[in-house]
PDB file of C-alpha atoms in Angstrom:
ATOM      1  CA  MET A  23     133.531  42.048  94.509  1.00  0.00           C
ATOM      2  CA  LYS A  24     137.745  42.328  94.854  1.00  0.00           C
ATOM      3  CA  GLN A  25     139.078  45.299  93.316  1.00  0.00           C
ATOM      4  CA  PRO A  26     142.674  45.414  91.066  1.00  0.00           C
ATOM      5  CA  GLY A  27     145.115  46.748  93.614  1.00  0.00           C
ATOM      6  CA  ASP A  28     142.817  46.171  96.652  1.00  0.00           C
ATOM      7  CA  ARG A  29     140.989  49.571  95.462  1.00  0.00           C
ATOM      8  CA  THR A  30     137.995  50.706  97.496  1.00  0.00           C
ATOM      9  CA  PRO A  31     134.867  49.917  95.535  1.00  0.00           C
ATOM     10  CA  ALA A  32     132.422  52.597  94.637  1.00  0.00           C
ATOM     11  CA  PRO A  33     130.435  54.005  97.523  1.00  0.00           C
ATOM     12  CA  GLY A  34     126.611  53.371  98.057  1.00  0.00           C
ATOM     13  CA  ARG A  35     124.241  51.837  96.006  1.00  0.00           C
ATOM     14  CA  LEU A  36     127.136  53.048  92.782  1.00  0.00           C
ATOM     15  CA  ALA A  37     129.012  49.385  93.810  1.00  0.00           C
ATOM     16  CA  LEU A  38     125.977  47.749  91.861  1.00  0.00           C
ATOM     17  CA  VAL A  39     126.644  49.520  88.929  1.00  0.00           C
ATOM     18  CA  GLN A  40     130.470  48.460  89.209  1.00  0.00           C
ATOM     19  CA  ASP A  41     129.697  45.208  89.910  1.00  0.00           C
ATOM     20  CA  LEU A  42     127.762  45.059  87.152  1.00  0.00           C
ATOM     21  CA  LEU A  43     130.296  46.135  84.927  1.00  0.00           C
ATOM     22  CA  ASN A  44     132.856  44.098  86.455  1.00  0.00           C
ATOM     23  CA  THR A  45     130.866  40.775  85.588  1.00  0.00           C
ATOM     24  CA  VAL A  46     133.271  40.569  82.347  1.00  0.00           C
ATOM     25  CA  ASP A  47     137.199  40.216  82.868  1.00  0.00           C
ATOM     26  CA  ILE A  48     137.896  41.276  79.269  1.00  0.00           C
ATOM     27  CA  GLU A  49     141.827  40.636  79.912  1.00  0.00           C
ATOM     28  CA  ALA A  50     141.070  36.825  80.864  1.00  0.00           C
ATOM     29  CA  ASP A  51     138.198  36.521  78.648  1.00  0.00           C
ATOM     30  CA  ARG A  52     135.637  35.210  81.353  1.00  0.00           C
ATOM     31  CA  ASP A  53     132.072  36.638  81.598  1.00  0.00           C
ATOM     32  CA  ARG A  54     129.891  35.871  84.483  1.00  0.00           C
ATOM     33  CA  LEU A  55     126.762  36.907  82.886  1.00  0.00           C
ATOM     34  CA  ARG A  56     126.274  34.174  79.920  1.00  0.00           C
ATOM     35  CA  THR A  57     123.384  32.339  81.217  1.00  0.00           C
ATOM     36  CA  ILE A  58     119.755  32.635  82.862  1.00  0.00           C
ATOM     37  CA  ALA A  59     121.419  31.162  86.398  1.00  0.00           C
ATOM     38  CA  GLU A  60     124.242  33.603  86.471  1.00  0.00           C
ATOM     39  CA  LEU A  61     121.988  36.424  85.676  1.00  0.00           C
ATOM     40  CA  ALA A  62     119.332  35.688  88.258  1.00  0.00           C
ATOM     41  CA  ALA A  63     122.347  34.608  90.954  1.00  0.00           C
ATOM     42  CA  PHE A  64     124.005  38.153  90.100  1.00  0.00           C
ATOM     43  CA  ALA A  65     120.340  39.695  90.628  1.00  0.00           C
ATOM     44  CA  ALA A  66     119.828  37.904  93.798  1.00  0.00           C
ATOM     45  CA  ALA A  67     123.498  38.715  95.100  1.00  0.00           C
ATOM     46  CA  HIS A  68     122.448  42.340  94.754  1.00  0.00           C
ATOM     47  CA  GLY A  69     118.985  42.298  96.337  1.00  0.00           C
ATOM     48  CA  SER A  70     116.760  41.669  93.628  1.00  0.00           C
ATOM     49  CA  ALA A  71     115.917  38.036  94.327  1.00  0.00           C
ATOM     50  CA  GLY A  72     112.613  36.525  92.659  1.00  0.00           C
ATOM     51  CA  LEU A  73     113.233  37.856  89.045  1.00  0.00           C
ATOM     52  CA  THR A  74     112.315  35.728  86.069  1.00  0.00           C
ATOM     53  CA  PHE A  75     114.926  35.874  83.466  1.00  0.00           C
ATOM     54  CA  THR A  76     114.858  34.840  79.521  1.00  0.00           C
ATOM     55  CA  ASP A  77     117.698  34.187  76.946  1.00  0.00           C
ATOM     56  CA  SER A  78     116.634  37.559  75.815  1.00  0.00           C
ATOM     57  CA  ASP A  79     117.221  39.240  79.056  1.00  0.00           C
ATOM     58  CA  VAL A  80     120.862  37.884  79.349  1.00  0.00           C
ATOM     59  CA  THR A  81     121.193  39.156  75.855  1.00  0.00           C
ATOM     60  CA  GLU A  82     119.752  42.871  76.769  1.00  0.00           C
ATOM     61  CA  THR A  83     121.691  42.667  79.952  1.00  0.00           C
ATOM     62  CA  ARG A  84     124.854  42.155  78.566  1.00  0.00           C
ATOM     63  CA  ARG A  85     124.559  44.842  75.567  1.00  0.00           C
ATOM     64  CA  PHE A  86     123.253  47.572  78.536  1.00  0.00           C
ATOM     65  CA  ARG A  87     126.533  46.280  80.288  1.00  0.00           C
ATOM     66  CA  GLU A  88     128.777  47.332  77.349  1.00  0.00           C
ATOM     67  CA  ALA A  89     127.084  50.653  76.645  1.00  0.00           C
ATOM     68  CA  LEU A  90     127.366  51.626  80.251  1.00  0.00           C
ATOM     69  CA  ARG A  91     130.957  50.410  80.129  1.00  0.00           C
ATOM     70  CA  ASP A  92     131.604  53.135  77.323  1.00  0.00           C
ATOM     71  CA  ALA A  93     129.841  56.037  79.464  1.00  0.00           C
ATOM     72  CA  CYS A  94     132.426  55.230  81.975  1.00  0.00           C
ATOM     73  CA  ARG A  95     134.806  55.399  79.638  1.00  0.00           C
ATOM     74  CA  GLY A  96     133.565  58.891  78.814  1.00  0.00           C
ATOM     75  CA  HIS A  97     134.320  59.766  82.564  1.00  0.00           C
ATOM     76  CA  THR A  98     137.804  59.744  81.287  1.00  0.00           C
ATOM     77  CA  GLY A  99     137.478  61.707  78.628  1.00  0.00           C
ATOM     78  CA  SER A 100     136.646  59.451  75.923  1.00  0.00           C
ATOM     79  CA  LYS A 101     133.406  60.262  73.828  1.00  0.00           C
ATOM     80  CA  VAL A 102     130.780  57.586  74.532  1.00  0.00           C
ATOM     81  CA  PRO A 103     130.026  55.838  71.127  1.00  0.00           C
ATOM     82  CA  ALA A 104     126.480  56.569  69.450  1.00  0.00           C
ATOM     83  CA  ALA A 105     125.514  53.255  69.008  1.00  0.00           C
ATOM     84  CA  SER A 106     126.155  52.923  72.968  1.00  0.00           C
ATOM     85  CA  ALA A 107     124.460  55.989  73.788  1.00  0.00           C
ATOM     86  CA  ALA A 108     121.632  54.734  71.646  1.00  0.00           C
ATOM     87  CA  VAL A 109     121.585  51.574  73.469  1.00  0.00           C
ATOM     88  CA  LEU A 110     121.537  53.333  76.662  1.00  0.00           C
ATOM     89  CA  ARG A 111     118.469  55.476  75.735  1.00  0.00           C
ATOM     90  CA  TYR A 112     116.596  52.514  74.167  1.00  0.00           C
ATOM     91  CA  THR A 113     117.404  50.297  77.206  1.00  0.00           C
ATOM     92  CA  LEU A 114     116.760  52.891  79.831  1.00  0.00           C
ATOM     93  CA  GLY A 115     113.334  53.678  78.443  1.00  0.00           C
ATOM     94  CA  THR A 116     112.325  49.917  78.654  1.00  0.00           C
ATOM     95  CA  ALA A 117     113.412  50.403  82.478  1.00  0.00           C
ATOM     96  CA  PRO A 118     110.971  53.238  84.053  1.00  0.00           C
ATOM     97  CA  LEU A 119     111.431  54.773  87.377  1.00  0.00           C
ATOM     98  CA  VAL A 120     109.053  56.375  89.476  1.00  0.00           C
ATOM     99  CA  LEU A 121     109.510  58.603  92.265  1.00  0.00           C
ATOM    100  CA  THR A 122     108.595  58.051  95.723  1.00  0.00           C
ATOM    101  CA  ILE A 123     108.251  60.064  99.032  1.00  0.00           C
ATOM    102  CA  ASP A 124     108.635  58.281 102.236  1.00  0.00           C
ATOM    103  CA  ASP A 125     107.156  59.432 105.662  1.00  0.00           C
ATOM    104  CA  ALA A 126     110.037  61.297 106.344  1.00  0.00           C
ATOM    105  CA  GLY A 127     109.752  63.383 103.103  1.00  0.00           C
ATOM    106  CA  ALA A 128     112.705  61.614 101.634  1.00  0.00           C
ATOM    107  CA  ALA A 129     112.357  61.409  97.543  1.00  0.00           C
ATOM    108  CA  ARG A 130     113.904  58.760  95.827  1.00  0.00           C
ATOM    109  CA  ALA A 131     113.759  57.132  92.162  1.00  0.00           C
ATOM    110  CA  VAL A 132     112.599  53.599  92.630  1.00  0.00           C
ATOM    111  CA  PRO A 133     111.666  50.732  89.786  1.00  0.00           C
ATOM    112  CA  ALA A 134     108.228  51.222  88.303  1.00  0.00           C
ATOM    113  CA  ALA A 135     105.803  48.473  89.913  1.00  0.00           C
ATOM    114  CA  ARG A 136     105.415  45.152  87.995  1.00  0.00           C
ATOM    115  CA  LEU A 137     108.565  45.299  86.220  1.00  0.00           C
ATOM    116  CA  ASP A 138     110.318  41.940  85.804  1.00  0.00           C
ATOM    117  CA  GLY A 139     113.465  40.287  84.232  1.00  0.00           C
ATOM    118  CA  SER A 140     116.230  42.648  82.738  1.00  0.00           C
ATOM    119  CA  ALA A 141     113.983  46.026  82.740  1.00  0.00           C
ATOM    120  CA  ALA A 142     113.410  45.426  86.766  1.00  0.00           C
ATOM    121  CA  LEU A 143     117.258  44.539  87.026  1.00  0.00           C
ATOM    122  CA  ILE A 144     117.918  47.593  84.698  1.00  0.00           C
ATOM    123  CA  ALA A 145     115.745  50.065  86.535  1.00  0.00           C
ATOM    124  CA  THR A 146     117.353  49.540  89.746  1.00  0.00           C
ATOM    125  CA  ILE A 147     120.781  50.187  88.368  1.00  0.00           C
ATOM    126  CA  ALA A 148     119.090  53.310  86.718  1.00  0.00           C
ATOM    127  CA  ALA A 149     118.107  54.180  90.306  1.00  0.00           C
ATOM    128  CA  ALA A 150     121.720  53.710  91.655  1.00  0.00           C
ATOM    129  CA  ILE A 151     122.886  55.950  89.030  1.00  0.00           C
ATOM    130  CA  LEU A 152     120.525  58.785  89.705  1.00  0.00           C
ATOM    131  CA  ASP A 153     121.712  58.546  93.475  1.00  0.00           C
ATOM    132  CA  ALA A 154     125.377  58.789  92.251  1.00  0.00           C
ATOM    133  CA  VAL A 155     124.440  61.541  90.063  1.00  0.00           C
ATOM    134  CA  ALA A 156     122.633  63.492  93.121  1.00  0.00           C
ATOM    135  CA  ALA A 157     125.906  62.991  95.001  1.00  0.00           C
ATOM    136  CA  ASP A 158     128.439  63.783  92.367  1.00  0.00           C
ATOM    137  CA  THR A 159     129.901  60.551  92.542  1.00  0.00           C
ATOM    138  CA  TRP A 160     128.857  58.740  89.070  1.00  0.00           C
ATOM    139  CA  PRO A 161     131.663  60.782  87.262  1.00  0.00           C
ATOM    140  CA  ARG A 162     134.152  59.073  89.413  1.00  0.00           C
ATOM    141  CA  LEU A 163     133.264  55.716  88.005  1.00  0.00           C
ATOM    142  CA  LYS A 164     135.572  55.153  85.157  1.00  0.00           C
ATOM    143  CA  SER A 165     136.761  52.606  82.600  1.00  0.00           C
ATOM    144  CA  CYS A 166     140.294  51.359  82.704  1.00  0.00           C
ATOM    145  CA  ALA A 167     142.155  53.316  79.876  1.00  0.00           C
ATOM    146  CA  ALA A 168     144.067  50.139  79.246  1.00  0.00           C
ATOM    147  CA  HIS A 169     142.447  48.733  76.020  1.00  0.00           C
ATOM    148  CA  ARG A 170     142.943  45.038  76.982  1.00  0.00           C
ATOM    149  CA  CYS A 171     141.768  45.643  80.678  1.00  0.00           C
ATOM    150  CA  GLN A 172     138.784  48.227  80.723  1.00  0.00           C
ATOM    151  CA  TRP A 173     137.844  47.099  84.604  1.00  0.00           C
ATOM    152  CA  VAL A 174     135.734  49.789  86.191  1.00  0.00           C
ATOM    153  CA  TYR A 175     137.041  51.259  88.973  1.00  0.00           C
ATOM    154  CA  TYR A 176     135.835  54.257  91.685  1.00  0.00           C
ATOM    155  CA  ASP A 177     138.499  56.897  91.137  1.00  0.00           C
ATOM    156  CA  HIS A 178     139.213  57.819  94.679  1.00  0.00           C
ATOM    157  CA  SER A 179     141.902  60.360  94.066  1.00  0.00           C
ATOM    158  CA  PRO A 180     141.771  63.781  95.448  1.00  0.00           C
ATOM    159  CA  ALA A 181     141.755  65.733  91.763  1.00  0.00           C
ATOM    160  CA  GLY A 182     139.339  62.581  90.217  1.00  0.00           C
ATOM    161  CA  ARG A 183     141.642  62.190  87.344  1.00  0.00           C
ATOM    162  CA  GLY A 184     142.673  58.566  87.427  1.00  0.00           C
ATOM    163  CA  ARG A 185     142.999  56.867  84.246  1.00  0.00           C
ATOM    164  CA  TRP A 186     143.961  53.262  85.296  1.00  0.00           C
ATOM    165  CA  CYS A 187     142.363  50.740  87.436  1.00  0.00           C
ATOM    166  CA  THR A 188     145.514  50.497  89.346  1.00  0.00           C
ATOM    167  CA  MET A 189     148.921  52.047  88.751  1.00  0.00           C
ATOM    168  CA  SER A 190     150.873  49.106  89.625  1.00  0.00           C
ATOM    169  CA  ILE A 191     149.334  46.832  86.728  1.00  0.00           C
ATOM    170  CA  CYS A 192     147.685  48.980  83.907  1.00  0.00           C
ATOM    171  CA  GLY A 193     149.357  52.327  84.592  1.00  0.00           C
ATOM    172  CA  SER A 194     152.772  50.697  84.887  1.00  0.00           C
ATOM    173  CA  ARG A 195     152.303  48.717  81.522  1.00  0.00           C
ATOM    174  CA  ALA A 196     151.171  51.995  79.839  1.00  0.00           C
ATOM    175  CA  LYS A 197     153.981  53.936  81.028  1.00  0.00           C
ATOM    176  CA  MET A 198     156.092  51.279  79.991  1.00  0.00           C
ATOM    177  CA  ARG A 199     155.012  51.123  76.377  1.00  0.00           C
ATOM    178  CA  ALA A 200     155.281  55.016  76.234  1.00  0.00           C
ATOM    179  CA  TYR A 201     158.758  54.728  77.409  1.00  0.00           C
ATOM    180  CA  ARG A 202     159.884  52.322  74.860  1.00  0.00           C
ATOM    181  CA  ALA A 203     158.125  54.003  72.414  1.00  0.00           C
ATOM    182  CA  GLY A 204     159.922  57.435  73.047  1.00  0.00           C
ATOM    183  CA  ARG A 205     163.258  55.420  73.103  1.00  0.00           C
ATOM    184  CA  ALA A 206     162.597  53.722  69.578  1.00  0.00           C
ATOM    185  CA  ALA A 207     161.790  56.907  68.088  1.00  0.00           C
ATOM    186  CA  ARG A 208     165.033  58.655  69.451  1.00  0.00           C
ATOM    187  CA  SER A 209     166.973  55.841  67.899  1.00  0.00           C
TER     188      SER A 209
END
């Protein structure tokens, strides 16, 4: 998926999480997960073809997506709302993972067998998040601080203190608002 300001997407399987979160464009009021067909297409494009979805899976996935966006906003210092934390606890609880060890001895969390629908997709996303936690890349997946934007980006900055999806768009707008507010206060 194309990133604002031509940012490089999140590394590895964390890109799946980023892509899910960016299926909605808040500023343009466009959501690409409105129907069963759109959810199935997203899953297939991300290696989970063949899952069966219902209307409630669409609702559950969208609810999970927005709670997860709040968690990414937490990576910029905002507090994750209690309601979002509750949604994440519940939804992740319905999408169990199991630990597997391959013939080379490598361990990996994978979705439990026989999962389908949103539970299977969410378990795949949860496994990607665990990979990112182990790689210490999870805290760098952030939601843009611009309320009208909230695009989820991967913070590649050396200090990891980025606040906007792109400085040239959202960062510039925020700095201009702050400048005007300061100027008005001085007048």
